[in-house]
Amino acid sequence: MEKKLKIVGFLCNWCSYAGADLAGVSRFQYPADIRVIRVPCSGRVNPLFILKCFQEGADGVLVSGCHPGDCHYQEGNYYTRRRMMMLKDLFCFFGIDKRRFHISWVSASEGKKWADVVTAVVEDVGAALRGSEKQ
Amino acid sequence: MIGKIREAAKRMLDDGTVRLFLGYGKNGLGDTVPVFLKHKEDVEALYWDETCRYNLTRYLTDRDVICLEEGPVGVIVKGCDQKSLKVLISEKQVERDEIRIVGVVCSGMKDDNEEILSKCGTCDSWNPDETFCDIVIGQTVERKIEEDEYSDVEEVEALDPAQREKLWGKYFDRCLRCYACRNVCPLCYCKECILEQNDPEWVPPSASKENNFYFHIIRAYHLTGRCTDCGECERACPVGIPLRTINRKMIKAVKDGFDFVAGKDPEARSPLTRFRRDDREDFIT
């Protein structure tokens, strides 16, 4: 049995959080390595939050919101997309493994997708950590 | 050149177009320092040579030094400083009619060893923008811009992640957290910087390799889409961290991602405060 990871998930209230809820209600299986923080919109996620997670020892961070065009506040996730694009670029430049930071779009009806996303993220973060331990 | 600068300053102070004039002067040791003039009799203190490296627009947002509400201020800008000024205007930190801009044609600044500064080698704005400045002093210089842009950034990008982490770790390990890079930056004008907040404490103030990593991420990220590569942070850094390489990485990322270059248009909004519906999505899981 592998060690459990600590992954922080920032989920928007209107899509991804409901999607995660649906995954639970539908009893889809996915790894329990993720801790969910509900935010009103993915646009609420200040990049400082993500830095703070890493600082406090999180192995990975996932930011998840509505699909572009479906934002409850019309355009919040478009801003998120730009911000996270730049942040991920900067992380890469500083040598932080890009597999530790993920952004995804999961709608309220995509319970299965949520389970798949978390599975993929956990795998990626695990791989990143194993990679860094080897060195 | 210096005669024309003094003349312009004298005229502005005399007829009351400005109540304060920011320029370059010399201190008792012969070093170039910023000078603040209030009286036309003092214009002899103004100076101009290739050691006038400082970006004077930094002072315009420092309300402890200058209160723009009290009346217009004149300021000398080089082509690079003018870009910072354009960003300040676009971010509504400075009103265009609160300042009188004296653009001075620059042919490259030199460091203490008489070597031309690295930022001047790839500079594309030796001639200040005549449509933006109130006065432009100096003969327009013709020059060919070198096309090697971003070779420093690409050099780092070519390394693998572990090597990059090691490289930056080596630099950040010696960071003293003196915040000179922030204090000298014309665009770091927040009255209360998040680095000084202690509730929440976004990054611990003590200098350690790990804390410094987070500090530098925050510094670079806050300048994303805004930095004009005036190079003041790198000049001010007492331990020689190549901060321009980090800034230029973000300038390149913004250029590639959003086709935007900061400091060209005083009306343009920073790309992170806007969006396009067809922004790229290849990084989404």
Tab-separated table of C-alpha atoms in Angstrom:
chain	number	residue	atom	x	y	z
A	1	MET	CA	0.000	0.000	0.000
A	2	GLU	CA	1.392	3.308	-1.053
A	3	LYS	CA	1.659	6.249	1.273
A	4	LYS	CA	-1.368	8.531	1.130
A	5	LEU	CA	-0.717	11.838	-0.563
A	6	LYS	CA	-1.945	15.237	0.515
A	7	ILE	CA	-3.545	17.002	-2.411
A	8	VAL	CA	-5.546	20.177	-1.954
A	9	GLY	CA	-8.490	20.636	-4.283
A	10	PHE	CA	-10.061	24.052	-4.833
A	11	LEU	CA	-13.520	23.342	-6.239
A	12	CYS	CA	-15.960	25.900	-7.475
A	13	ASN	CA	-19.314	25.728	-5.750
A	14	TRP	CA	-21.428	25.560	-8.876
A	15	CYS	CA	-19.791	22.945	-11.056
A	16	SER	CA	-16.870	20.967	-9.718
A	17	TYR	CA	-18.122	20.737	-6.148
A	18	ALA	CA	-21.474	19.485	-7.394
A	19	GLY	CA	-19.628	17.161	-9.763
A	20	ALA	CA	-17.634	15.736	-6.858
A	21	ASP	CA	-20.850	15.366	-4.920
A	22	LEU	CA	-22.388	13.492	-7.819
A	23	ALA	CA	-19.375	11.201	-7.948
A	24	GLY	CA	-20.019	10.374	-4.296
A	25	VAL	CA	-23.742	9.870	-4.751
A	26	SER	CA	-23.106	7.669	-7.782
A	27	ARG	CA	-20.523	5.684	-5.756
A	28	PHE	CA	-17.703	6.115	-8.243
A	29	GLN	CA	-14.456	4.950	-6.695
A	30	TYR	CA	-11.489	7.314	-6.624
A	31	PRO	CA	-8.420	7.696	-4.376
A	32	ALA	CA	-9.016	9.478	-1.078
A	33	ASP	CA	-5.813	11.559	-1.266
A	34	ILE	CA	-7.604	14.805	-2.015
A	35	ARG	CA	-8.832	17.402	0.495
A	36	VAL	CA	-11.527	19.590	-0.925
A	37	ILE	CA	-11.919	23.313	-0.278
A	38	ARG	CA	-15.100	24.788	-1.658
A	39	VAL	CA	-14.772	28.230	-3.232
A	40	PRO	CA	-17.546	30.371	-4.742
A	41	CYS	CA	-15.831	30.417	-8.142
A	42	SER	CA	-12.517	29.178	-9.484
A	43	GLY	CA	-11.812	32.881	-10.001
A	44	ARG	CA	-11.713	33.185	-6.216
A	45	VAL	CA	-8.534	31.124	-6.114
A	46	ASN	CA	-5.748	33.558	-5.413
A	47	PRO	CA	-2.422	32.175	-6.665
A	48	LEU	CA	-1.149	32.867	-3.148
A	49	PHE	CA	-3.484	30.116	-1.910
A	50	ILE	CA	-1.664	27.645	-4.097
A	51	LEU	CA	1.741	28.793	-2.893
A	52	LYS	CA	0.524	28.525	0.671
A	53	CYS	CA	-0.589	24.941	0.096
A	54	PHE	CA	2.846	23.964	-1.161
A	55	GLN	CA	4.487	25.871	1.663
A	56	GLU	CA	2.436	24.016	4.260
A	57	GLY	CA	3.461	20.694	2.819
A	58	ALA	CA	0.818	19.772	0.252
A	59	ASP	CA	2.072	17.272	-2.292
A	60	GLY	CA	-0.147	18.631	-5.014
A	61	VAL	CA	-2.838	21.175	-5.813
A	62	LEU	CA	-5.847	20.862	-8.086
A	63	VAL	CA	-7.961	23.835	-9.116
A	64	SER	CA	-11.239	22.867	-10.695
A	65	GLY	CA	-14.028	25.023	-12.072
A	66	CYS	CA	-16.845	25.192	-14.584
A	67	HIS	CA	-16.133	24.600	-18.250
A	68	PRO	CA	-15.318	27.813	-20.145
A	69	GLY	CA	-18.599	29.417	-21.094
A	70	ASP	CA	-20.473	27.764	-18.235
A	71	CYS	CA	-19.253	29.926	-15.340
A	72	HIS	CA	-22.020	30.776	-12.912
A	73	TYR	CA	-20.644	34.316	-12.882
A	74	GLN	CA	-20.297	34.364	-16.686
A	75	GLU	CA	-16.550	34.889	-16.905
A	76	GLY	CA	-14.776	34.005	-13.646
A	77	ASN	CA	-13.097	30.922	-15.022
A	78	TYR	CA	-11.684	32.805	-18.013
A	79	TYR	CA	-9.616	34.884	-15.604
A	80	THR	CA	-8.621	31.727	-13.739
A	81	ARG	CA	-7.439	30.183	-16.960
A	82	ARG	CA	-5.071	33.067	-17.691
A	83	ARG	CA	-3.769	33.268	-14.143
A	84	MET	CA	-3.135	29.567	-13.778
A	85	MET	CA	-1.485	29.405	-17.194
A	86	MET	CA	1.064	31.974	-16.065
A	87	LEU	CA	1.503	30.448	-12.625
A	88	LYS	CA	2.142	27.005	-14.046
A	89	ASP	CA	4.695	28.476	-16.424
A	90	LEU	CA	6.481	30.189	-13.552
A	91	PHE	CA	6.489	27.012	-11.449
A	92	CYS	CA	8.050	25.126	-14.343
A	93	PHE	CA	10.696	27.807	-14.754
A	94	PHE	CA	11.674	27.501	-11.103
A	95	GLY	CA	11.910	23.733	-11.412
A	96	ILE	CA	8.786	22.802	-9.462
A	97	ASP	CA	7.486	19.634	-11.097
A	98	LYS	CA	4.529	20.631	-13.253
A	99	ARG	CA	2.807	17.351	-12.381
A	100	ARG	CA	2.170	18.670	-8.885
A	101	PHE	CA	-0.181	21.418	-10.031
A	102	HIS	CA	-3.329	20.735	-12.028
A	103	ILE	CA	-6.235	22.703	-13.410
A	104	SER	CA	-9.391	21.024	-14.665
A	105	TRP	CA	-12.922	21.793	-15.767
A	106	VAL	CA	-15.572	19.495	-14.282
A	107	SER	CA	-19.263	20.262	-14.609
A	108	ALA	CA	-22.010	19.374	-12.122
A	109	SER	CA	-23.095	16.431	-14.273
A	110	GLU	CA	-19.614	14.954	-14.715
A	111	GLY	CA	-19.324	12.704	-11.671
A	112	LYS	CA	-17.390	10.134	-13.671
A	113	LYS	CA	-15.039	12.755	-15.019
A	114	TRP	CA	-14.331	13.991	-11.488
A	115	ALA	CA	-13.356	10.477	-10.422
A	116	ASP	CA	-11.105	10.160	-13.478
A	117	VAL	CA	-9.520	13.558	-12.923
A	118	VAL	CA	-8.688	12.791	-9.296
A	119	THR	CA	-7.291	9.390	-10.233
A	120	ALA	CA	-5.087	10.970	-12.886
A	121	VAL	CA	-3.952	13.796	-10.577
A	122	VAL	CA	-3.076	11.412	-7.753
A	123	GLU	CA	-1.089	9.269	-10.157
A	124	ASP	CA	0.758	12.308	-11.518
A	125	VAL	CA	1.571	13.776	-8.128
A	126	GLY	CA	2.731	10.369	-6.912
A	127	ALA	CA	4.972	10.017	-9.962
A	128	ALA	CA	6.404	13.496	-9.418
A	129	LEU	CA	7.239	12.735	-5.803
A	130	ARG	CA	8.790	9.364	-6.618
A	131	GLY	CA	10.879	11.114	-9.273
A	132	SER	CA	12.214	13.653	-6.810
A	133	GLU	CA	12.959	11.024	-4.136
A	134	LYS	CA	15.164	9.083	-6.533
A	135	GLN	CA	17.544	11.994	-6.961
B	1	MET	CA	22.318	67.969	-23.808
B	2	ILE	CA	22.625	68.961	-20.176
B	3	GLY	CA	22.156	72.612	-21.151
B	4	LYS	CA	18.832	71.809	-22.760
B	5	ILE	CA	17.694	69.777	-19.767
B	6	ARG	CA	18.541	72.617	-17.383
B	7	GLU	CA	16.841	75.093	-19.663
B	8	ALA	CA	13.662	73.011	-19.820
B	9	ALA	CA	13.627	72.532	-16.048
B	10	LYS	CA	14.233	76.224	-15.461
B	11	ARG	CA	11.417	77.225	-17.769
B	12	MET	CA	8.970	74.801	-16.189
B	13	LEU	CA	9.811	75.814	-12.628
B	14	ASP	CA	9.781	79.491	-13.561
B	15	ASP	CA	6.361	79.653	-15.205
B	16	GLY	CA	4.816	77.307	-12.642
B	17	THR	CA	4.016	74.423	-14.993
B	18	VAL	CA	5.638	72.222	-12.382
B	19	ARG	CA	6.170	72.693	-8.689
B	20	LEU	CA	8.805	70.014	-8.402
B	21	PHE	CA	11.311	68.660	-10.877
B	22	LEU	CA	12.896	65.221	-10.690
B	23	GLY	CA	16.217	64.733	-12.346
B	24	TYR	CA	19.727	63.405	-11.936
B	25	GLY	CA	22.503	65.166	-10.060
B	26	LYS	CA	25.816	64.463	-8.379
B	27	ASN	CA	26.514	64.090	-4.687
B	28	GLY	CA	29.701	65.214	-2.900
B	29	LEU	CA	31.479	62.005	-3.836
B	30	GLY	CA	30.735	62.440	-7.500
B	31	ASP	CA	28.144	59.668	-7.631
B	32	THR	CA	25.000	60.123	-9.663
B	33	VAL	CA	21.965	60.555	-7.443
B	34	PRO	CA	18.345	61.547	-7.979
B	35	VAL	CA	17.688	65.232	-7.258
B	36	PHE	CA	14.429	67.015	-6.476
B	37	LEU	CA	14.293	70.675	-7.479
B	38	LYS	CA	11.827	73.255	-6.227
B	39	HIS	CA	13.481	76.503	-7.335
B	40	LYS	CA	14.648	77.597	-10.736
B	41	GLU	CA	17.916	78.832	-9.213
B	42	ASP	CA	18.873	75.233	-8.451
B	43	VAL	CA	18.821	73.874	-11.994
B	44	GLU	CA	22.607	73.933	-12.128
B	45	ALA	CA	22.452	70.851	-9.902
B	46	LEU	CA	21.023	68.844	-12.793
B	47	TYR	CA	23.347	66.504	-14.559
B	48	TRP	CA	23.251	64.046	-17.419
B	49	ASP	CA	25.701	61.341	-18.424
B	50	GLU	CA	25.767	57.590	-18.946
B	51	THR	CA	25.591	56.883	-15.197
B	52	CYS	CA	22.000	58.148	-14.914
B	53	ARG	CA	20.740	54.593	-14.557
B	54	TYR	CA	17.992	55.111	-12.022
B	55	ASN	CA	14.354	54.907	-12.927
B	56	LEU	CA	12.935	58.120	-11.475
B	57	THR	CA	9.319	57.121	-12.057
B	58	ARG	CA	9.665	55.060	-8.871
B	59	TYR	CA	9.242	58.251	-6.855
B	60	LEU	CA	5.994	59.300	-8.486
B	61	THR	CA	3.967	56.740	-6.541
B	62	ASP	CA	5.859	57.246	-3.290
B	63	ARG	CA	3.427	59.481	-1.451
B	64	ASP	CA	5.954	60.075	1.335
B	65	VAL	CA	8.206	61.841	-1.136
B	66	ILE	CA	5.828	63.380	-3.641
B	67	CYS	CA	2.216	64.334	-3.305
B	68	LEU	CA	0.969	64.602	-6.867
B	69	GLU	CA	-2.274	66.201	-5.701
B	70	GLU	CA	-0.353	69.308	-4.660
B	71	GLY	CA	0.547	70.182	-8.211
B	72	PRO	CA	2.259	68.920	-11.350
B	73	VAL	CA	5.688	67.329	-11.159
B	74	GLY	CA	8.269	67.273	-13.899
B	75	VAL	CA	10.294	64.146	-14.425
B	76	ILE	CA	13.168	63.096	-16.644
B	77	VAL	CA	12.653	59.748	-18.336
B	78	LYS	CA	14.755	57.582	-20.558
B	79	GLY	CA	13.067	55.302	-23.068
B	80	CYS	CA	13.002	52.426	-20.588
B	81	ASP	CA	11.664	54.565	-17.725
B	82	GLN	CA	8.952	55.831	-20.004
B	83	LYS	CA	7.585	52.301	-20.316
B	84	SER	CA	7.167	52.067	-16.537
B	85	LEU	CA	5.408	55.403	-16.621
B	86	LYS	CA	2.994	54.143	-19.255
B	87	VAL	CA	2.123	51.165	-17.065
B	88	LEU	CA	1.633	53.446	-14.048
B	89	ILE	CA	-0.754	55.581	-16.081
B	90	SER	CA	-2.628	52.558	-17.404
B	91	GLU	CA	-3.036	51.337	-13.831
B	92	LYS	CA	-4.325	54.754	-12.749
B	93	GLN	CA	-1.529	55.302	-10.267
B	94	VAL	CA	-0.477	58.498	-11.984
B	95	GLU	CA	-2.694	60.823	-13.979
B	96	ARG	CA	-1.148	62.002	-17.200
B	97	ASP	CA	-1.954	65.647	-16.434
B	98	GLU	CA	-0.271	65.469	-13.019
B	99	ILE	CA	3.133	65.138	-14.615
B	100	ARG	CA	5.303	66.797	-17.228
B	101	ILE	CA	7.496	64.307	-18.988
B	102	VAL	CA	10.922	65.264	-20.231
B	103	GLY	CA	12.134	62.436	-22.435
B	104	VAL	CA	15.874	62.241	-22.959
B	105	VAL	CA	17.427	60.308	-25.808
B	106	CYS	CA	19.730	57.718	-24.307
B	107	SER	CA	22.515	55.858	-26.013
B	108	GLY	CA	22.949	53.206	-23.354
B	109	MET	CA	23.838	53.516	-19.688
B	110	LYS	CA	27.107	52.267	-18.252
B	111	ASP	CA	27.926	50.532	-14.986
B	112	ASP	CA	30.759	51.494	-12.643
B	113	ASN	CA	33.242	49.563	-14.763
B	114	GLU	CA	32.326	51.627	-17.832
B	115	GLU	CA	30.634	48.626	-19.427
B	116	ILE	CA	27.322	49.168	-21.172
B	117	LEU	CA	24.450	47.685	-19.143
B	118	SER	CA	23.120	44.379	-20.419
B	119	LYS	CA	19.572	45.739	-20.585
B	120	CYS	CA	20.718	48.519	-22.919
B	121	GLY	CA	22.104	46.037	-25.434
B	122	THR	CA	18.677	44.677	-26.319
B	123	CYS	CA	16.792	47.921	-25.654
B	124	ASP	CA	14.368	48.980	-28.375
B	125	SER	CA	13.567	52.415	-27.013
B	126	TRP	CA	16.631	54.616	-26.951
B	127	ASN	CA	14.463	57.355	-28.397
B	128	PRO	CA	11.570	58.336	-26.119
B	129	ASP	CA	8.104	58.368	-27.625
B	130	GLU	CA	7.445	61.902	-28.880
B	131	THR	CA	3.699	61.486	-28.834
B	132	PHE	CA	3.842	60.586	-25.147
B	133	CYS	CA	6.464	62.950	-23.703
B	134	ASP	CA	5.954	66.700	-23.336
B	135	ILE	CA	9.469	67.448	-24.510
B	136	VAL	CA	12.087	65.193	-26.036
B	137	ILE	CA	15.680	66.304	-25.630
B	138	GLY	CA	18.542	65.032	-27.758
B	139	GLN	CA	19.116	63.971	-31.335
B	140	THR	CA	17.217	60.873	-32.399
B	141	VAL	CA	19.675	58.008	-32.579
B	142	GLU	CA	19.505	55.344	-35.242
B	143	ARG	CA	20.209	51.829	-34.134
B	144	LYS	CA	19.693	48.288	-35.153
B	145	ILE	CA	18.115	46.108	-32.495
B	146	GLU	CA	19.868	42.855	-31.805
B	147	GLU	CA	17.627	39.881	-32.451
B	148	ASP	CA	18.948	37.497	-29.817
B	149	GLU	CA	16.034	38.142	-27.484
B	150	TYR	CA	15.424	35.839	-24.517
B	151	SER	CA	18.562	33.764	-24.929
B	152	ASP	CA	19.064	33.983	-21.144
B	153	VAL	CA	15.579	32.620	-20.541
B	154	GLU	CA	15.959	29.865	-23.112
B	155	GLU	CA	19.212	28.800	-21.530
B	156	VAL	CA	17.387	28.086	-18.248
B	157	GLU	CA	14.418	26.511	-20.009
B	158	ALA	CA	16.736	24.042	-21.710
B	159	LEU	CA	17.673	22.519	-18.346
B	160	ASP	CA	15.610	19.727	-16.841
B	161	PRO	CA	13.378	20.538	-13.822
B	162	ALA	CA	15.790	19.211	-11.195
B	163	GLN	CA	18.646	21.264	-12.642
B	164	ARG	CA	16.463	24.352	-12.745
B	165	GLU	CA	15.515	23.912	-9.127
B	166	LYS	CA	19.172	23.523	-8.227
B	167	LEU	CA	20.133	26.608	-10.222
B	168	TRP	CA	17.532	28.851	-8.626
B	169	GLY	CA	18.149	27.261	-5.236
B	170	LYS	CA	21.756	28.347	-5.513
B	171	TYR	CA	20.720	31.946	-6.216
B	172	PHE	CA	17.855	32.128	-3.735
B	173	ASP	CA	19.989	30.624	-0.999
B	174	ARG	CA	21.944	33.862	-0.856
B	175	CYS	CA	18.896	36.150	-0.984
B	176	LEU	CA	18.911	38.320	2.150
B	177	ARG	CA	15.248	39.258	1.852
B	178	CYS	CA	16.284	42.905	1.986
B	179	TYR	CA	13.461	43.644	-0.483
B	180	ALA	CA	15.651	46.086	-2.392
B	181	CYS	CA	14.245	44.583	-5.602
B	182	ARG	CA	10.743	45.382	-4.485
B	183	ASN	CA	11.537	48.826	-3.100
B	184	VAL	CA	13.272	49.975	-6.234
B	185	CYS	CA	10.597	48.636	-8.587
B	186	PRO	CA	8.447	51.414	-10.062
B	187	LEU	CA	5.516	49.010	-10.316
B	188	CYS	CA	5.610	47.682	-6.744
B	189	TYR	CA	3.581	50.520	-5.337
B	190	CYS	CA	1.185	48.746	-2.942
B	191	LYS	CA	0.933	50.683	0.298
B	192	GLU	CA	0.841	47.475	2.250
B	193	CYS	CA	2.773	44.754	0.532
B	194	ILE	CA	1.604	41.189	1.153
B	195	LEU	CA	5.177	40.394	2.153
B	196	GLU	CA	4.717	42.492	5.262
B	197	GLN	CA	1.326	41.121	6.173
B	198	ASN	CA	1.396	38.750	9.102
B	199	ASP	CA	-2.223	37.689	9.210
B	200	PRO	CA	-2.334	35.777	6.982
B	201	GLU	CA	1.399	35.375	6.675
B	202	TRP	CA	1.739	34.436	3.039
B	203	VAL	CA	5.442	33.854	3.247
B	204	PRO	CA	7.575	33.785	6.418
B	205	PRO	CA	9.900	36.809	6.562
B	206	SER	CA	13.012	34.906	7.590
B	207	ALA	CA	15.533	34.191	4.869
B	208	SER	CA	15.750	30.494	4.154
B	209	LYS	CA	16.135	28.750	0.846
B	210	GLU	CA	12.553	27.546	0.889
B	211	ASN	CA	10.970	30.823	2.015
B	212	ASN	CA	13.030	32.694	-0.549
B	213	PHE	CA	11.692	30.436	-3.266
B	214	TYR	CA	8.138	31.474	-2.406
B	215	PHE	CA	9.109	35.118	-2.108
B	216	HIS	CA	10.607	35.122	-5.582
B	217	ILE	CA	7.620	33.330	-7.066
B	218	ILE	CA	5.337	35.983	-5.585
B	219	ARG	CA	7.515	38.854	-6.727
B	220	ALA	CA	7.705	37.544	-10.277
B	221	TYR	CA	4.027	36.694	-10.418
B	222	HIS	CA	2.925	40.119	-9.235
B	223	LEU	CA	4.842	41.637	-12.126
B	224	THR	CA	3.465	39.272	-14.732
B	225	GLY	CA	2.066	41.240	-17.636
B	226	ARG	CA	3.288	44.483	-16.050
B	227	CYS	CA	7.061	44.348	-15.925
B	228	THR	CA	8.740	46.426	-18.625
B	229	ASP	CA	12.238	45.075	-17.990
B	230	CYS	CA	13.725	48.329	-16.712
B	231	GLY	CA	16.229	46.172	-14.853
B	232	GLU	CA	16.214	48.190	-11.641
B	233	CYS	CA	15.641	45.104	-9.444
B	234	GLU	CA	18.691	43.353	-10.751
B	235	ARG	CA	20.774	46.509	-10.398
B	236	ALA	CA	19.663	46.957	-6.792
B	237	CYS	CA	20.175	43.352	-5.749
B	238	PRO	CA	23.150	43.233	-3.366
B	239	VAL	CA	23.810	39.536	-3.930
B	240	GLY	CA	23.549	39.457	-7.708
B	241	ILE	CA	20.469	37.310	-8.291
B	242	PRO	CA	19.633	37.394	-12.023
B	243	LEU	CA	16.150	38.824	-11.449
B	244	ARG	CA	15.873	40.073	-15.000
B	245	THR	CA	15.990	36.516	-16.282
B	246	ILE	CA	12.928	35.735	-14.151
B	247	ASN	CA	11.110	38.874	-15.258
B	248	ARG	CA	11.989	38.230	-18.867
B	249	LYS	CA	10.668	34.693	-18.575
B	250	MET	CA	7.302	36.138	-17.607
B	251	ILE	CA	7.490	38.820	-20.310
B	252	LYS	CA	8.096	36.046	-22.821
B	253	ALA	CA	5.247	33.932	-21.405
B	254	VAL	CA	2.848	36.887	-21.646
B	255	LYS	CA	3.990	37.654	-25.173
B	256	ASP	CA	3.553	34.039	-26.275
B	257	GLY	CA	0.306	33.466	-24.395
B	258	PHE	CA	-1.524	36.745	-24.857
B	259	ASP	CA	0.439	38.588	-27.535
B	260	PHE	CA	0.950	41.488	-25.142
B	261	VAL	CA	3.962	43.618	-24.270
B	262	ALA	CA	3.677	45.903	-21.257
B	263	GLY	CA	4.683	49.550	-21.464
B	264	LYS	CA	3.708	50.243	-25.051
B	265	ASP	CA	0.287	51.781	-24.637
B	266	PRO	CA	-0.789	53.860	-21.602
B	267	GLU	CA	-4.408	52.851	-22.288
B	268	ALA	CA	-3.830	49.095	-22.372
B	269	ARG	CA	-4.980	46.926	-19.490
B	270	SER	CA	-2.779	44.207	-18.079
B	271	PRO	CA	-3.535	40.818	-19.713
B	272	LEU	CA	-4.387	39.157	-16.396
B	273	THR	CA	-7.283	41.568	-15.931
B	274	ARG	CA	-8.740	40.620	-19.300
B	275	PHE	CA	-9.402	37.398	-21.176
B	276	ARG	CA	-10.198	35.954	-24.540
B	277	ARG	CA	-12.660	33.146	-24.974
B	278	ASP	CA	-10.158	31.282	-27.113
B	279	ASP	CA	-7.158	31.463	-24.753
B	280	ARG	CA	-5.040	28.359	-24.936
B	281	GLU	CA	-6.125	25.290	-22.979
B	282	ASP	CA	-3.268	22.855	-23.469
B	283	PHE	CA	-2.271	22.974	-19.804
B	284	ILE	CA	-5.681	21.850	-18.514
B	285	THR	CA	-5.820	18.322	-17.084
